[in-house]
Amino acid sequence: MLQDNFGRIHDYLRISLTDHCNFRCSYCMPQEEMEWMPQSKLMRKEEILTLAQTFIGLGVKKIRLTGGEPLVRKEFPELMQALSRYPVELTLTTNGVLIHKQLETLKKAGVRSVNVSLDTLNRKKFLQLTRRDQFEQVWENILLLLRENFRVKLNAVALHGLIEEEICDFVSLTEKLPLHVRFIEFMPFSGNHWQSKKVITAAQMLELVGKNFEMIKLEDKIHDTTKKYQVPGFAGTFAFITTMSENFCAGCNRIRLTADGKIKNCLFGKEELDLLGALRNGEDVEALIRLSLSRKHQALGGQFDPDYLKANPDAIQNRSMIKIGG
Ligand code: SAM
Ligand code: SF4
């Protein structure tokens, strides 16, 4: 069992398969020159499997594959197939553009739930945000997943000045489609030029939704990162990921493994321990995992004030989101 000093049990691992991506979202990827991880530093397929097994042995029950964009990793089908033999719930966070090519892989691996990122329903804005003209393909793939009975969570990063005019359109989508839309408050990472004034909080978004819809609060579970709502009679739900305005660190059960094999005990933590190096040198990986957990901070990686208006992005030491694995 992986317990930290605050009594939190960690049974959910996110593995980043690559720092590469076929999109260029500015809030995720540094606008300055991006330095890719050298191939030799990336976890090989067998190394990912060995580390996953170690985590499962320590009580991990759920693994999410992420990136960068996990579906650009060439060995994605083999990896999925191999991981599906382990006693663990498998899931995925993706930008959705390659889903149609990996649908059979996901079905065979027994994946039931997929998180797809989509920040706008407008083709032009999509191109501006991702620097790729792929809105239609992503949207078609979301519908494909729904037709194939996957549970689809749709992640939209809420950027102040952009989300306001679309938030009600996103909520309207949940009338007929059983989609679970989640508005994520904009978070600070290296190179993403975060400023508190670019954050729109859940409370502000809720006010906008409330002008157009009746809504009910749904029950949230202890480890949920979301605060969930539904318009009565609608097929889907909507929710807010309130990292900035009301963090949910008290219920955290998540650990991360970066594509270069570093364990991160928190999305915002600056401390990393090199599991891949230890594995390659025949050292005790389990001891390193426990050490990492013992160093986990109570909240926000110990790096910024829970009042996001006081957060100083220049003082935060971290990777860019694309290199962490969201
Ligand atoms: N490429 C995949 C995707 O876009 O879903 C997986 C990796 S991406 C880093 C994982 C999630 O992090 C996405 O939902 C993305 O929108 C979110 N994300 C990236 N940067 C963010 C930021 N600065 N604030 C909030 N969410 C962010
Ligand atoms: Fe790529 Fe996902 Fe980051 Fe966009 S959010 S640049 S799709 S990793």
PDB file of N, CA and C in Angstrom, residues 227-272:
ATOM      1  N   LYS A 227     -16.307  18.878  -9.357  1.00  0.00           N
ATOM      2  CA  LYS A 227     -17.564  19.185  -8.670  1.00  0.00           C
ATOM      3  C   LYS A 227     -18.627  19.081  -9.769  1.00  0.00           C
ATOM      4  N   LYS A 228     -19.516  18.093  -9.614  1.00  0.00           N
ATOM      5  CA  LYS A 228     -20.404  17.704 -10.719  1.00  0.00           C
ATOM      6  C   LYS A 228     -21.814  18.300 -10.623  1.00  0.00           C
ATOM      7  N   TYR A 229     -22.344  18.620 -11.791  1.00  0.00           N
ATOM      8  CA  TYR A 229     -23.698  19.165 -11.890  1.00  0.00           C
ATOM      9  C   TYR A 229     -24.427  18.527 -13.065  1.00  0.00           C
ATOM     10  N   GLN A 230     -25.758  18.692 -13.059  1.00  0.00           N
ATOM     11  CA  GLN A 230     -26.549  18.211 -14.199  1.00  0.00           C
ATOM     12  C   GLN A 230     -27.742  19.132 -14.392  1.00  0.00           C
ATOM     13  N   VAL A 231     -28.101  19.329 -15.644  1.00  0.00           N
ATOM     14  CA  VAL A 231     -29.352  20.022 -15.915  1.00  0.00           C
ATOM     15  C   VAL A 231     -30.432  18.946 -15.849  1.00  0.00           C
ATOM     16  N   PRO A 232     -31.490  19.146 -15.055  1.00  0.00           N
ATOM     17  CA  PRO A 232     -32.482  18.079 -14.901  1.00  0.00           C
ATOM     18  C   PRO A 232     -32.993  17.592 -16.260  1.00  0.00           C
ATOM     19  N   GLY A 233     -32.998  16.286 -16.430  1.00  0.00           N
ATOM     20  CA  GLY A 233     -33.507  15.691 -17.670  1.00  0.00           C
ATOM     21  C   GLY A 233     -32.472  15.542 -18.763  1.00  0.00           C
ATOM     22  N   PHE A 234     -31.293  16.137 -18.593  1.00  0.00           N
ATOM     23  CA  PHE A 234     -30.261  16.025 -19.626  1.00  0.00           C
ATOM     24  C   PHE A 234     -29.554  14.672 -19.514  1.00  0.00           C
ATOM     25  N   ALA A 235     -29.015  14.197 -20.662  1.00  0.00           N
ATOM     26  CA  ALA A 235     -28.383  12.870 -20.694  1.00  0.00           C
ATOM     27  C   ALA A 235     -27.006  12.869 -20.017  1.00  0.00           C
ATOM     28  N   GLY A 236     -26.290  13.966 -20.162  1.00  0.00           N
ATOM     29  CA  GLY A 236     -24.928  14.020 -19.638  1.00  0.00           C
ATOM     30  C   GLY A 236     -24.828  14.921 -18.416  1.00  0.00           C
ATOM     31  N   THR A 237     -23.596  15.210 -18.024  1.00  0.00           N
ATOM     32  CA  THR A 237     -23.361  16.062 -16.854  1.00  0.00           C
ATOM     33  C   THR A 237     -22.286  17.102 -17.197  1.00  0.00           C
ATOM     34  N   PHE A 238     -22.113  18.067 -16.323  1.00  0.00           N
ATOM     35  CA  PHE A 238     -20.967  18.960 -16.461  1.00  0.00           C
ATOM     36  C   PHE A 238     -20.343  19.152 -15.083  1.00  0.00           C
ATOM     37  N   ALA A 239     -19.074  19.539 -15.083  1.00  0.00           N
ATOM     38  CA  ALA A 239     -18.347  19.590 -13.810  1.00  0.00           C
ATOM     39  C   ALA A 239     -17.219  20.601 -13.910  1.00  0.00           C
ATOM     40  N   PHE A 240     -16.661  20.922 -12.754  1.00  0.00           N
ATOM     41  CA  PHE A 240     -15.540  21.869 -12.709  1.00  0.00           C
ATOM     42  C   PHE A 240     -14.370  21.230 -11.990  1.00  0.00           C
ATOM     43  N   ILE A 241     -13.194  21.396 -12.550  1.00  0.00           N
ATOM     44  CA  ILE A 241     -11.966  20.951 -11.882  1.00  0.00           C
ATOM     45  C   ILE A 241     -11.347  22.212 -11.281  1.00  0.00           C
ATOM     46  N   THR A 242     -11.467  22.301  -9.943  1.00  0.00           N
ATOM     47  CA  THR A 242     -11.246  23.579  -9.267  1.00  0.00           C
ATOM     48  C   THR A 242      -9.856  23.677  -8.633  1.00  0.00           C
ATOM     49  N   THR A 243      -8.859  23.199  -9.339  1.00  0.00           N
ATOM     50  CA  THR A 243      -7.500  23.197  -8.784  1.00  0.00           C
ATOM     51  C   THR A 243      -7.093  24.563  -8.234  1.00  0.00           C
ATOM     52  N   MET A 244      -7.450  25.629  -8.922  1.00  0.00           N
ATOM     53  CA  MET A 244      -6.968  26.943  -8.521  1.00  0.00           C
ATOM     54  C   MET A 244      -7.843  27.577  -7.433  1.00  0.00           C
ATOM     55  N   SER A 245      -9.160  27.481  -7.558  1.00  0.00           N
ATOM     56  CA  SER A 245     -10.019  28.201  -6.609  1.00  0.00           C
ATOM     57  C   SER A 245     -10.345  27.384  -5.365  1.00  0.00           C
ATOM     58  N   GLU A 246     -10.259  26.058  -5.449  1.00  0.00           N
ATOM     59  CA  GLU A 246     -10.577  25.211  -4.284  1.00  0.00           C
ATOM     60  C   GLU A 246      -9.910  23.865  -4.505  1.00  0.00           C
ATOM     61  N   ASN A 247      -8.649  23.750  -4.064  1.00  0.00           N
ATOM     62  CA  ASN A 247      -7.931  22.514  -4.412  1.00  0.00           C
ATOM     63  C   ASN A 247      -8.519  21.300  -3.698  1.00  0.00           C
ATOM     64  N   PHE A 248      -8.270  20.128  -4.308  1.00  0.00           N
ATOM     65  CA  PHE A 248      -8.834  18.877  -3.770  1.00  0.00           C
ATOM     66  C   PHE A 248      -7.702  17.959  -3.316  1.00  0.00           C
ATOM     67  N   CYS A 249      -6.602  18.588  -2.854  1.00  0.00           N
ATOM     68  CA  CYS A 249      -5.411  17.816  -2.464  1.00  0.00           C
ATOM     69  C   CYS A 249      -5.700  16.851  -1.308  1.00  0.00           C
ATOM     70  N   ALA A 250      -6.660  17.194  -0.443  1.00  0.00           N
ATOM     71  CA  ALA A 250      -6.926  16.342   0.731  1.00  0.00           C
ATOM     72  C   ALA A 250      -7.340  14.928   0.312  1.00  0.00           C
ATOM     73  N   GLY A 251      -7.974  14.801  -0.846  1.00  0.00           N
ATOM     74  CA  GLY A 251      -8.442  13.471  -1.276  1.00  0.00           C
ATOM     75  C   GLY A 251      -7.544  12.864  -2.344  1.00  0.00           C
ATOM     76  N   CYS A 252      -6.312  13.376  -2.474  1.00  0.00           N
ATOM     77  CA  CYS A 252      -5.478  12.953  -3.610  1.00  0.00           C
ATOM     78  C   CYS A 252      -5.026  11.491  -3.480  1.00  0.00           C
ATOM     79  N   ASN A 253      -5.190  10.734  -4.551  1.00  0.00           N
ATOM     80  CA  ASN A 253      -4.712   9.343  -4.588  1.00  0.00           C
ATOM     81  C   ASN A 253      -3.837   9.109  -5.817  1.00  0.00           C
ATOM     82  N   ARG A 254      -3.277  10.196  -6.382  1.00  0.00           N
ATOM     83  CA  ARG A 254      -2.613  10.105  -7.684  1.00  0.00           C
ATOM     84  C   ARG A 254      -1.078  10.257  -7.617  1.00  0.00           C
ATOM     85  N   ILE A 255      -0.428   9.451  -8.429  1.00  0.00           N
ATOM     86  CA  ILE A 255       1.022   9.538  -8.598  1.00  0.00           C
ATOM     87  C   ILE A 255       1.275   9.563 -10.109  1.00  0.00           C
ATOM     88  N   ARG A 256       2.401  10.133 -10.503  1.00  0.00           N
ATOM     89  CA  ARG A 256       2.694  10.233 -11.927  1.00  0.00           C
ATOM     90  C   ARG A 256       4.064   9.672 -12.270  1.00  0.00           C
ATOM     91  N   LEU A 257       4.127   9.099 -13.461  1.00  0.00           N
ATOM     92  CA  LEU A 257       5.395   8.615 -13.988  1.00  0.00           C
ATOM     93  C   LEU A 257       5.594   9.317 -15.331  1.00  0.00           C
ATOM     94  N   THR A 258       6.680  10.086 -15.430  1.00  0.00           N
ATOM     95  CA  THR A 258       6.904  10.844 -16.666  1.00  0.00           C
ATOM     96  C   THR A 258       7.465   9.907 -17.746  1.00  0.00           C
ATOM     97  N   ALA A 259       7.461  10.368 -18.974  1.00  0.00           N
ATOM     98  CA  ALA A 259       7.913   9.519 -20.084  1.00  0.00           C
ATOM     99  C   ALA A 259       9.387   9.148 -19.942  1.00  0.00           C
ATOM    100  N   ASP A 260      10.156   9.964 -19.203  1.00  0.00           N
ATOM    101  CA  ASP A 260      11.557   9.607 -18.961  1.00  0.00           C
ATOM    102  C   ASP A 260      11.736   8.917 -17.609  1.00  0.00           C
ATOM    103  N   GLY A 261      10.632   8.372 -17.093  1.00  0.00           N
ATOM    104  CA  GLY A 261      10.744   7.458 -15.958  1.00  0.00           C
ATOM    105  C   GLY A 261      10.977   8.089 -14.599  1.00  0.00           C
ATOM    106  N   LYS A 262      10.567   9.357 -14.438  1.00  0.00           N
ATOM    107  CA  LYS A 262      10.691   9.999 -13.127  1.00  0.00           C
ATOM    108  C   LYS A 262       9.340   9.911 -12.414  1.00  0.00           C
ATOM    109  N   ILE A 263       9.374   9.589 -11.132  1.00  0.00           N
ATOM    110  CA  ILE A 263       8.122   9.611 -10.370  1.00  0.00           C
ATOM    111  C   ILE A 263       7.900  11.026  -9.855  1.00  0.00           C
ATOM    112  N   LYS A 264       6.655  11.501 -10.034  1.00  0.00           N
ATOM    113  CA  LYS A 264       6.257  12.793  -9.468  1.00  0.00           C
ATOM    114  C   LYS A 264       5.112  12.500  -8.513  1.00  0.00           C
ATOM    115  N   ASN A 265       5.272  12.905  -7.256  1.00  0.00           N
ATOM    116  CA  ASN A 265       4.217  12.597  -6.287  1.00  0.00           C
ATOM    117  C   ASN A 265       3.082  13.616  -6.340  1.00  0.00           C
ATOM    118  N   CYS A 266       3.262  14.662  -7.155  1.00  0.00           N
ATOM    119  CA  CYS A 266       2.227  15.702  -7.278  1.00  0.00           C
ATOM    120  C   CYS A 266       2.403  16.396  -8.627  1.00  0.00           C
ATOM    121  N   LEU A 267       1.278  16.778  -9.214  1.00  0.00           N
ATOM    122  CA  LEU A 267       1.318  17.500 -10.499  1.00  0.00           C
ATOM    123  C   LEU A 267       2.154  18.772 -10.388  1.00  0.00           C
ATOM    124  N   PHE A 268       2.125  19.393  -9.200  1.00  0.00           N
ATOM    125  CA  PHE A 268       2.833  20.658  -9.017  1.00  0.00           C
ATOM    126  C   PHE A 268       4.150  20.515  -8.267  1.00  0.00           C
ATOM    127  N   GLY A 269       4.531  19.265  -7.983  1.00  0.00           N
ATOM    128  CA  GLY A 269       5.745  19.069  -7.189  1.00  0.00           C
ATOM    129  C   GLY A 269       6.998  19.333  -8.011  1.00  0.00           C
ATOM    130  N   LYS A 270       8.043  19.832  -7.334  1.00  0.00           N
ATOM    131  CA  LYS A 270       9.303  19.996  -8.078  1.00  0.00           C
ATOM    132  C   LYS A 270      10.207  18.779  -7.892  1.00  0.00           C
ATOM    133  N   GLU A 271       9.962  17.992  -6.803  1.00  0.00           N
ATOM    134  CA  GLU A 271      10.837  16.830  -6.555  1.00  0.00           C
ATOM    135  C   GLU A 271      10.472  15.686  -7.508  1.00  0.00           C
ATOM    136  N   GLU A 272      11.507  15.087  -8.072  1.00  0.00           N
ATOM    137  CA  GLU A 272      11.303  13.910  -8.914  1.00  0.00           C
ATOM    138  C   GLU A 272      12.348  12.887  -8.518  1.00  0.00           C
TER     139      GLU A 272
END
